Amino acid sequence: MDLLDNLSLGISVAVLPANLLYCFLGVLLGTVVGVLPGIGPLATCAMLLPLTFGLQPTPALIMLAGIYYGSQYGGSTTAILINLPGESSSAVTALDGYQMARRGRAGPALAAAALGSFFAGTVATVLIAVVAGPLTAVALSFGPAEYFSLMVLGLVSSVALASGSILKATAMIVLGLLLGLTGTDMFSGTPRFTFGIVGMLDGIDFVAIAAGLYGIGEILRNLEGGDRQPMSVTAVSHLWPSRNDLKRIIAPVLRGTAIGSLLGVLPGGGALLASFVAYNVEKNVSPNAAEFGKGAIEGVAAPESANNAGAQTSFIPMLALGIPSNVIMALMIGAMIMQGIVPGPDVVTRNPELFWGLIASMWIGNAFLVILNLPLVGVWVSLLRIPYRFLFPAIVVFSCIGVYSVENSSFAVLLLLAAGLLGYLLIKLDCEPAPFVLGFILGPMLEEHLRRALTLSRGDPTVFVTRPISLALLCVAAAALVLVTRPAVARRRQEVFVEDEA
């Protein structure tokens, strides 16, 4: 009964005119971002983060969430029609989606992607409503030691599931932790790593770092490739799939939804990994396995269901525990901190309207996306004809204005530019920025819980292994680290990400 009461509260919040408007704006921007290669949801959320500072917490998070799961829808459109994924998690969809389009079946491919995404989004939203509440109740019994161990597990998992070198991912975590601890010590008031710069006494601005890494850094990388030329778009006809198509996609959608829902919860998981795993599972179990890579509709439905489910269930650890499972969730936590909300299990008791309103808005957002994506396919694809030389100056100006407006500080703009150069350097060195951002967000929280645990235990470090939950979390983290360093696992992991990037 409590669940129904909470959902009623969430629906009453989500259907408020202002929240409906920001939900629609979020999914609309997410669709545009998914369609346009070279921008991506990370850069867009980072650039729009300053705008949410003037909003109430609930509409701000509703809009940012809409951008995230909306981009999963939009990315499939260009992946299917022109073999150009607008978002990284849609790369797998292009394998069979584009082949279907070449055979004159672009309509059924787009419909399969939309229907699979809508079903997965609905199931994932129900899962969030069912799981997040009880998980929050369990998390309320956590002490500082348990939270410290949970954050260690999150950081280790992000290293294990990051693409590329484990050593580089670990280095990114450490660098993020160090920069996250910059500023005035919370206990002693002593400046740390400020180098005498007054603007760093309050710490490094998260908005500037995020917008620089994912906005300016991506622009610098994209400019290397020159301007984009107008695309030749496959014509779309017979949008609705046949009865046989519907029969073929039912099982893949169910399996993809299950895989995405599970991997979305895991730290470091999310839409990208979920879509690849779902595709590989279908390739092994489908009776039509011989058609994969040649235009199998299962190869569209499964990854699209998985990436949307993974995008939405990644909200579970963020909402229930205050722990980001991926870099987008780190941005969401940054938005909550900007709004004066302390992330963690207390959110459901102190801000129930935000907690349940955000969950209910996902149902509405998924309905908006189905309405937006299928009838307006031609509009979204026409966006690809906008030359990049017109897009990137607007992105730079918008980022600078947004970062400056948060604290009215020109130093923040300098941080933005420095972070942009750092982001470009990381790209050239094949270092993934996501572990860096997770370390940057979790660093201060990790230190706070570490010091609280040691204070309460009077300096006894065994508190982390004498408390059962803390010990279990540390054991899981150690097992994950040992497992991922085994040669066979490391080799298979590298093959997975290399094939995924291809």
XYZ file of C-alpha atoms in Angstrom:
502
model
C 0.000 0.000 0.000
C 2.876 2.333 0.765
C 4.195 1.816 -2.760
C 0.852 2.823 -4.275
C 0.685 5.882 -2.027
C 4.215 6.867 -3.005
C 3.496 6.408 -6.695
C 0.348 8.504 -6.341
C 2.483 11.233 -4.785
C 5.007 10.928 -7.614
C 2.358 11.107 -10.339
C 0.763 14.150 -8.701
C 4.171 15.864 -8.785
C 5.108 14.727 -12.301
C 1.886 16.000 -13.904
C 2.329 19.537 -12.615
C 2.511 21.841 -15.682
C 6.051 23.042 -14.933
C 7.358 19.495 -14.434
C 5.616 18.276 -17.605
C 7.241 21.117 -19.510
C 10.741 20.340 -18.261
C 10.202 16.619 -18.835
C 9.230 17.370 -22.442
C 12.200 19.729 -22.890
C 14.525 17.088 -21.472
C 13.423 14.284 -23.780
C 13.314 16.684 -26.735
C 16.892 17.815 -26.091
C 17.887 14.195 -25.486
C 16.504 13.177 -28.863
C 18.345 16.016 -30.607
C 21.549 15.116 -28.761
C 21.171 11.454 -29.668
C 20.713 12.331 -33.334
C 23.672 14.714 -33.572
C 27.017 12.879 -33.519
C 29.813 14.659 -31.713
C 27.822 16.160 -28.841
C 26.421 13.325 -26.719
C 24.370 13.269 -23.507
C 27.395 13.798 -21.267
C 28.383 17.056 -22.908
C 24.793 18.255 -23.066
C 24.034 17.475 -19.409
C 27.296 19.135 -18.416
C 26.545 22.259 -20.472
C 22.952 22.519 -19.237
C 23.894 21.919 -15.605
C 24.327 25.655 -14.873
C 20.803 26.346 -16.150
C 19.309 24.029 -13.552
C 20.746 26.195 -10.779
C 17.848 28.610 -11.220
C 15.218 25.851 -11.194
C 13.607 24.010 -8.324
C 15.323 20.640 -7.627
C 12.503 18.451 -8.974
C 12.124 20.006 -12.463
C 15.911 20.332 -12.733
C 16.493 16.610 -12.187
C 13.486 15.649 -14.312
C 14.949 17.584 -17.253
C 18.466 16.157 -16.846
C 17.045 12.631 -16.575
C 14.994 13.191 -19.727
C 18.122 14.239 -21.617
C 19.866 11.050 -20.551
C 17.286 8.411 -21.419
C 16.010 10.493 -24.352
C 19.432 10.331 -25.982
C 19.186 6.527 -26.010
C 16.117 6.840 -28.264
C 17.537 9.495 -30.555
C 20.811 7.695 -31.172
C 19.058 4.766 -32.808
C 17.516 6.898 -35.571
C 20.709 7.810 -37.386
C 22.284 4.448 -36.510
C 19.532 2.732 -38.490
C 19.077 5.200 -41.350
C 22.651 6.245 -42.171
C 24.869 3.866 -40.159
C 26.019 6.747 -37.965
C 25.223 6.241 -34.263
C 24.370 9.530 -32.617
C 25.184 8.074 -29.203
C 27.797 5.448 -28.295
C 25.304 2.906 -26.939
C 23.557 2.904 -30.346
C 26.650 1.629 -32.142
C 25.510 -1.984 -31.773
C 22.076 -1.109 -33.190
C 23.716 0.042 -36.418
C 25.052 -3.451 -37.162
C 21.660 -4.838 -38.161
C 19.533 -1.682 -38.225
C 21.410 -0.178 -41.162
C 21.308 -3.459 -43.069
C 17.531 -3.521 -42.604
C 17.340 0.048 -43.924
C 19.376 -0.904 -46.994
C 16.846 -3.650 -47.706
C 13.959 -1.183 -47.527
C 12.961 -2.130 -43.972
C 13.955 1.068 -42.184
C 10.389 1.526 -40.898
C 10.145 -1.811 -39.038
C 13.669 -1.309 -37.663
C 12.759 2.114 -36.239
C 9.494 0.745 -34.856
C 11.263 -2.218 -33.232
C 13.753 0.164 -31.612
C 10.988 2.461 -30.353
C 8.714 -0.316 -29.069
C 11.592 -2.147 -27.394
C 12.838 1.047 -25.774
C 9.363 1.990 -24.558
C 8.729 -1.432 -23.030
C 12.185 -1.531 -21.422
C 11.789 1.988 -20.078
C 8.416 1.127 -18.557
C 9.718 -2.052 -16.912
C 12.831 -0.264 -15.645
C 10.715 2.492 -14.142
C 8.570 -0.085 -12.323
C 11.765 -1.740 -11.100
C 13.072 1.573 -9.779
C 9.811 2.170 -7.903
C 9.832 -1.348 -6.410
C 13.525 -1.647 -5.548
C 14.651 1.875 -4.695
C 12.367 2.262 -1.669
C 13.395 -0.965 0.165
C 17.033 -0.421 -0.790
C 16.840 3.042 0.724
C 15.432 1.575 3.934
C 18.377 -0.832 4.115
C 20.838 1.958 3.370
C 19.511 3.998 6.293
C 21.164 1.439 8.574
C 24.558 2.091 6.991
C 27.198 3.837 9.052
C 30.315 5.705 7.877
C 32.297 2.439 7.532
C 29.656 0.868 5.259
C 29.446 3.974 3.105
C 33.216 4.109 2.741
C 33.327 0.460 1.648
C 30.403 0.977 -0.735
C 32.222 3.862 -2.419
C 35.389 1.787 -2.682
C 33.328 -0.909 -4.419
C 31.909 1.696 -6.791
C 35.351 3.000 -7.726
C 36.799 -0.492 -8.191
C 33.824 -1.512 -10.344
C 34.222 1.556 -12.532
C 37.840 0.529 -13.126
C 36.835 -3.058 -13.919
C 34.138 -2.021 -16.403
C 35.981 0.873 -18.038
C 37.254 0.333 -21.566
C 40.959 0.398 -22.285
C 43.854 -0.095 -19.910
C 43.085 -0.930 -16.276
C 46.202 0.986 -15.267
C 44.978 4.116 -17.055
C 41.515 3.786 -15.518
C 43.076 3.488 -12.064
C 45.226 6.544 -12.738
C 42.109 8.490 -13.743
C 40.408 7.491 -10.481
C 43.393 8.671 -8.449
C 43.657 11.949 -10.374
C 39.937 12.575 -9.847
C 40.247 11.844 -6.129
C 43.151 14.272 -5.762
C 41.423 17.104 -7.617
C 38.193 16.415 -5.722
C 40.026 16.985 -2.430
C 41.336 20.375 -3.534
C 40.206 23.284 -1.384
C 39.758 23.930 2.313
C 39.849 20.882 4.578
C 36.373 20.326 6.023
C 37.652 19.465 9.510
C 40.734 21.614 10.078
C 40.102 24.532 7.701
C 43.573 24.102 6.153
C 43.930 24.849 2.407
C 44.964 21.803 0.347
C 46.438 21.730 -3.172
C 45.382 25.336 -3.791
C 48.887 26.649 -4.717
C 47.929 29.970 -3.167
C 45.105 30.564 -5.672
C 42.169 32.192 -3.894
C 39.654 30.838 -6.403
C 40.513 27.257 -5.404
C 39.858 27.687 -1.673
C 36.274 26.493 -2.168
C 37.433 23.600 -4.297
C 37.416 23.052 -8.050
C 34.029 23.806 -9.572
C 32.401 20.570 -10.703
C 30.351 22.276 -13.425
C 33.491 23.721 -15.013
C 35.231 20.346 -14.914
C 32.272 18.461 -16.412
C 31.541 21.013 -19.140
C 35.228 21.287 -20.002
C 35.929 17.551 -20.205
C 32.829 16.601 -22.150
C 32.018 19.850 -23.934
C 35.236 21.645 -24.883
C 37.289 18.429 -24.996
C 34.878 16.770 -27.429
C 34.806 19.899 -29.604
C 38.593 19.852 -29.923
C 38.475 16.180 -30.892
C 35.675 16.675 -33.415
C 37.458 19.589 -35.085
C 40.243 17.210 -36.068
C 37.813 15.371 -38.320
C 36.819 18.423 -40.354
C 33.292 19.527 -41.155
C 30.493 17.044 -41.696
C 28.941 16.792 -45.104
C 25.207 16.376 -45.779
C 24.101 12.776 -45.403
C 22.146 10.588 -47.802
C 19.175 9.355 -45.779
C 17.329 6.111 -46.429
C 13.639 6.598 -47.169
C 11.216 5.366 -44.506
C 8.026 3.538 -45.435
C 5.720 0.963 -43.846
C 6.620 2.074 -40.347
C 4.663 -0.537 -38.422
C 6.321 -4.014 -38.218
C 4.556 -7.084 -39.542
C 3.021 -9.767 -37.347
C 6.069 -11.962 -37.929
C 8.381 -9.091 -36.919
C 6.428 -8.610 -33.689
C 6.683 -12.336 -32.894
C 10.443 -12.249 -33.495
C 11.134 -9.262 -31.250
C 9.126 -10.328 -28.165
C 11.790 -12.619 -26.657
C 14.750 -10.331 -27.553
C 12.975 -7.354 -25.977
C 12.334 -9.331 -22.784
C 15.920 -10.589 -22.604
C 17.375 -7.188 -23.454
C 15.229 -5.535 -20.793
C 16.421 -8.039 -18.169
C 20.082 -7.627 -19.136
C 19.894 -3.839 -19.236
C 18.038 -3.653 -15.925
C 20.758 -5.693 -14.213
C 23.816 -4.038 -15.783
C 22.395 -0.548 -15.299
C 22.501 -0.987 -11.529
C 26.141 -2.095 -11.485
C 28.752 0.637 -10.904
C 30.469 1.373 -14.208
C 27.757 -0.428 -16.183
C 24.909 1.287 -17.934
C 23.581 1.604 -21.460
C 26.772 1.019 -23.467
C 27.763 -2.273 -21.862
C 24.147 -3.453 -21.690
C 23.528 -2.984 -25.414
C 26.650 -4.938 -26.360
C 25.940 -7.829 -23.966
C 22.304 -8.064 -25.105
C 23.370 -8.234 -28.760
C 25.864 -10.999 -28.051
C 23.304 -12.996 -26.063
C 20.785 -12.780 -28.918
C 23.439 -13.764 -31.419
C 24.039 -16.968 -29.429
C 20.447 -17.947 -28.562
C 18.379 -16.675 -31.484
C 17.059 -19.241 -33.998
C 17.812 -16.625 -36.659
C 21.472 -16.236 -35.671
C 22.598 -16.576 -39.304
C 20.862 -13.288 -40.143
C 22.793 -11.260 -37.557
C 24.908 -8.625 -39.235
C 22.723 -8.908 -42.350
C 19.535 -7.302 -41.085
C 18.082 -9.326 -38.197
C 15.324 -7.405 -36.415
C 16.359 -9.123 -33.172
C 19.707 -7.339 -33.490
C 17.844 -4.022 -33.264
C 15.234 -4.832 -30.619
C 17.562 -6.440 -28.052
C 20.288 -3.765 -27.758
C 17.776 -0.914 -27.910
C 15.763 -2.486 -25.076
C 18.934 -3.103 -23.089
C 20.403 0.385 -23.460
C 17.166 2.091 -22.417
C 16.646 -0.228 -19.442
C 20.283 0.255 -18.426
C 20.001 4.022 -18.704
C 17.030 4.109 -16.339
C 17.974 1.490 -13.743
C 21.268 3.312 -13.251
C 19.147 5.748 -11.237
C 18.612 3.097 -8.522
C 22.000 3.369 -6.738
C 22.017 7.134 -7.282
C 18.589 7.673 -5.727
C 18.756 5.006 -3.016
C 22.402 5.196 -1.951
C 23.752 8.461 -3.313
C 26.355 6.490 -5.300
C 26.719 7.198 -9.044
C 26.826 4.056 -11.184
C 28.180 5.989 -14.175
C 29.322 9.465 -15.100
C 25.834 10.725 -16.003
C 24.675 9.791 -12.512
C 27.699 11.681 -11.176
C 26.393 14.736 -13.013
C 22.969 14.165 -11.454
C 24.539 14.048 -7.999
C 26.398 17.243 -8.841
C 23.051 18.844 -9.712
C 21.589 17.688 -6.387
C 24.533 19.148 -4.466
C 24.127 22.443 -6.346
C 20.499 22.479 -5.212
C 21.505 21.997 -1.574
C 20.301 18.373 -1.439
C 22.588 15.830 0.230
C 22.628 12.677 -1.957
C 21.855 9.451 -0.159
C 19.029 7.462 1.415
C 17.781 10.491 3.348
C 16.455 11.948 0.075
C 13.390 9.680 0.143
C 12.412 10.885 3.628
C 13.442 14.528 3.346
C 12.484 15.104 -0.301
C 9.798 12.527 -1.177
C 8.340 14.799 -3.867
C 11.668 14.849 -5.690
C 12.320 11.121 -5.244
C 8.929 9.828 -6.388
C 8.264 12.697 -8.795
C 11.453 11.848 -10.702
C 10.446 8.165 -10.903
C 6.910 8.953 -12.113
C 8.233 11.426 -14.693
C 10.082 8.576 -16.429
C 6.792 6.975 -17.458
C 5.624 10.253 -18.922
C 8.990 10.835 -20.580
C 8.912 7.431 -22.283
C 5.464 8.194 -23.688
C 6.728 11.551 -24.973
C 9.644 9.798 -26.682
C 7.465 7.385 -28.635
C 5.355 10.323 -29.821
C 8.441 12.352 -30.760
C 10.593 9.749 -32.429
C 8.482 7.828 -34.922
C 6.373 10.571 -36.588
C 9.255 13.073 -36.704
C 12.012 10.867 -38.122
C 12.566 13.202 -41.090
C 12.989 16.231 -38.810
C 15.655 14.576 -36.666
C 17.689 13.304 -39.586
C 17.607 16.742 -41.249
C 19.553 18.046 -38.230
C 22.558 16.151 -39.565
C 22.805 18.659 -42.388
C 23.787 21.459 -39.968
C 27.520 22.119 -40.508
C 29.595 21.567 -37.390
C 31.273 24.937 -37.881
C 27.959 26.501 -36.837
C 27.413 24.203 -33.875
C 30.718 24.331 -32.011
C 30.993 28.134 -31.493
C 27.502 28.131 -29.970
C 28.475 25.250 -27.664
C 31.628 27.069 -26.487
C 29.802 30.344 -25.821
C 26.951 28.571 -24.074
C 29.386 26.630 -21.869
C 31.305 29.759 -20.858
C 28.132 31.713 -20.021
C 26.711 28.805 -18.064
C 29.853 28.192 -16.016
C 30.285 31.907 -15.279
C 26.658 32.263 -14.164
C 26.974 29.613 -11.431
C 29.396 31.619 -9.255
C 29.845 34.862 -11.230
C 33.548 34.103 -11.383
C 35.899 34.492 -14.322
C 38.143 31.925 -12.644
C 35.468 29.306 -13.391
C 35.803 30.093 -17.106
C 39.564 29.554 -16.873
C 38.888 26.221 -15.163
C 36.506 25.355 -18.000
C 39.189 25.980 -20.616
C 41.811 24.083 -18.600
C 39.427 21.149 -18.206
C 38.763 21.243 -21.961
C 42.475 20.952 -22.696
C 42.734 18.155 -20.121
C 39.803 16.354 -21.744
C 41.437 16.597 -25.172
C 44.737 15.326 -23.733
C 42.963 12.364 -22.132
C 41.332 11.510 -25.463
C 44.695 11.579 -27.244
C 46.207 9.365 -24.534
C 43.272 6.908 -24.728
C 42.348 7.619 -21.125
C 38.631 7.378 -20.368
C 37.336 10.481 -18.535
C 34.467 8.651 -16.781
C 36.580 7.164 -13.931
C 38.118 10.622 -13.453
C 34.695 12.241 -12.951
C 33.544 9.457 -10.624
C 36.690 9.896 -8.544
C 36.192 13.668 -8.513
C 32.603 13.333 -7.241
C 33.227 10.517 -4.769
C 36.560 11.841 -3.442
C 35.180 14.307 -0.868
C 32.421 11.864 0.164
C 34.941 9.023 0.487
C 37.195 11.150 2.691
C 34.294 12.342 4.839
C 33.070 8.822 5.610
C 36.620 7.550 6.141
C 37.367 10.224 8.703
C 33.995 9.842 10.413
C 34.476 6.079 10.725
C 37.952 6.511 12.181
C 36.727 9.221 14.557
C 33.879 7.055 15.863
C 36.220 4.072 16.244
C 38.878 6.262 17.932
C 41.370 5.647 15.157
C 40.887 1.875 14.895
C 41.195 0.940 11.181
C 39.774 -2.550 11.793
C 36.303 -0.980 11.935
C 36.088 -1.521 8.171
C 36.535 -5.303 8.475
C 34.807 -5.977 11.798
C 31.424 -4.673 10.595
C 29.806 -7.440 8.459
C 28.311 -5.281 5.691
C 31.494 -3.250 5.299
C 33.594 -6.424 5.158
C 31.299 -7.976 2.543
C 31.492 -4.898 0.322
C 35.295 -4.796 0.576
C 35.495 -8.506 -0.257
C 33.361 -7.996 -3.369
C 35.593 -5.085 -4.400
C 38.734 -7.169 -3.899
C 37.246 -10.087 -5.849
C 36.299 -7.792 -8.736
C 39.816 -6.355 -8.831
C 41.449 -9.798 -8.765
C 39.075 -11.171 -11.387
C 39.603 -8.370 -13.875
C 43.403 -8.681 -13.653
C 43.396 -12.354 -14.619
C 44.903 -12.733 -18.115
C 41.929 -14.582 -19.642
C 39.396 -12.101 -18.269
C 41.547 -9.115 -19.211
C 41.947 -10.417 -22.766
C 38.215 -11.083 -23.178
C 37.400 -7.689 -21.662
C 39.646 -5.957 -24.191
C 38.069 -7.902 -27.071
C 34.607 -6.833 -25.897
C 35.409 -3.138 -25.878
C 37.417 -3.209 -29.106
C 34.505 -4.891 -30.937
C 32.059 -2.495 -29.292
C 34.016 0.557 -30.441
C 34.233 -0.866 -33.963
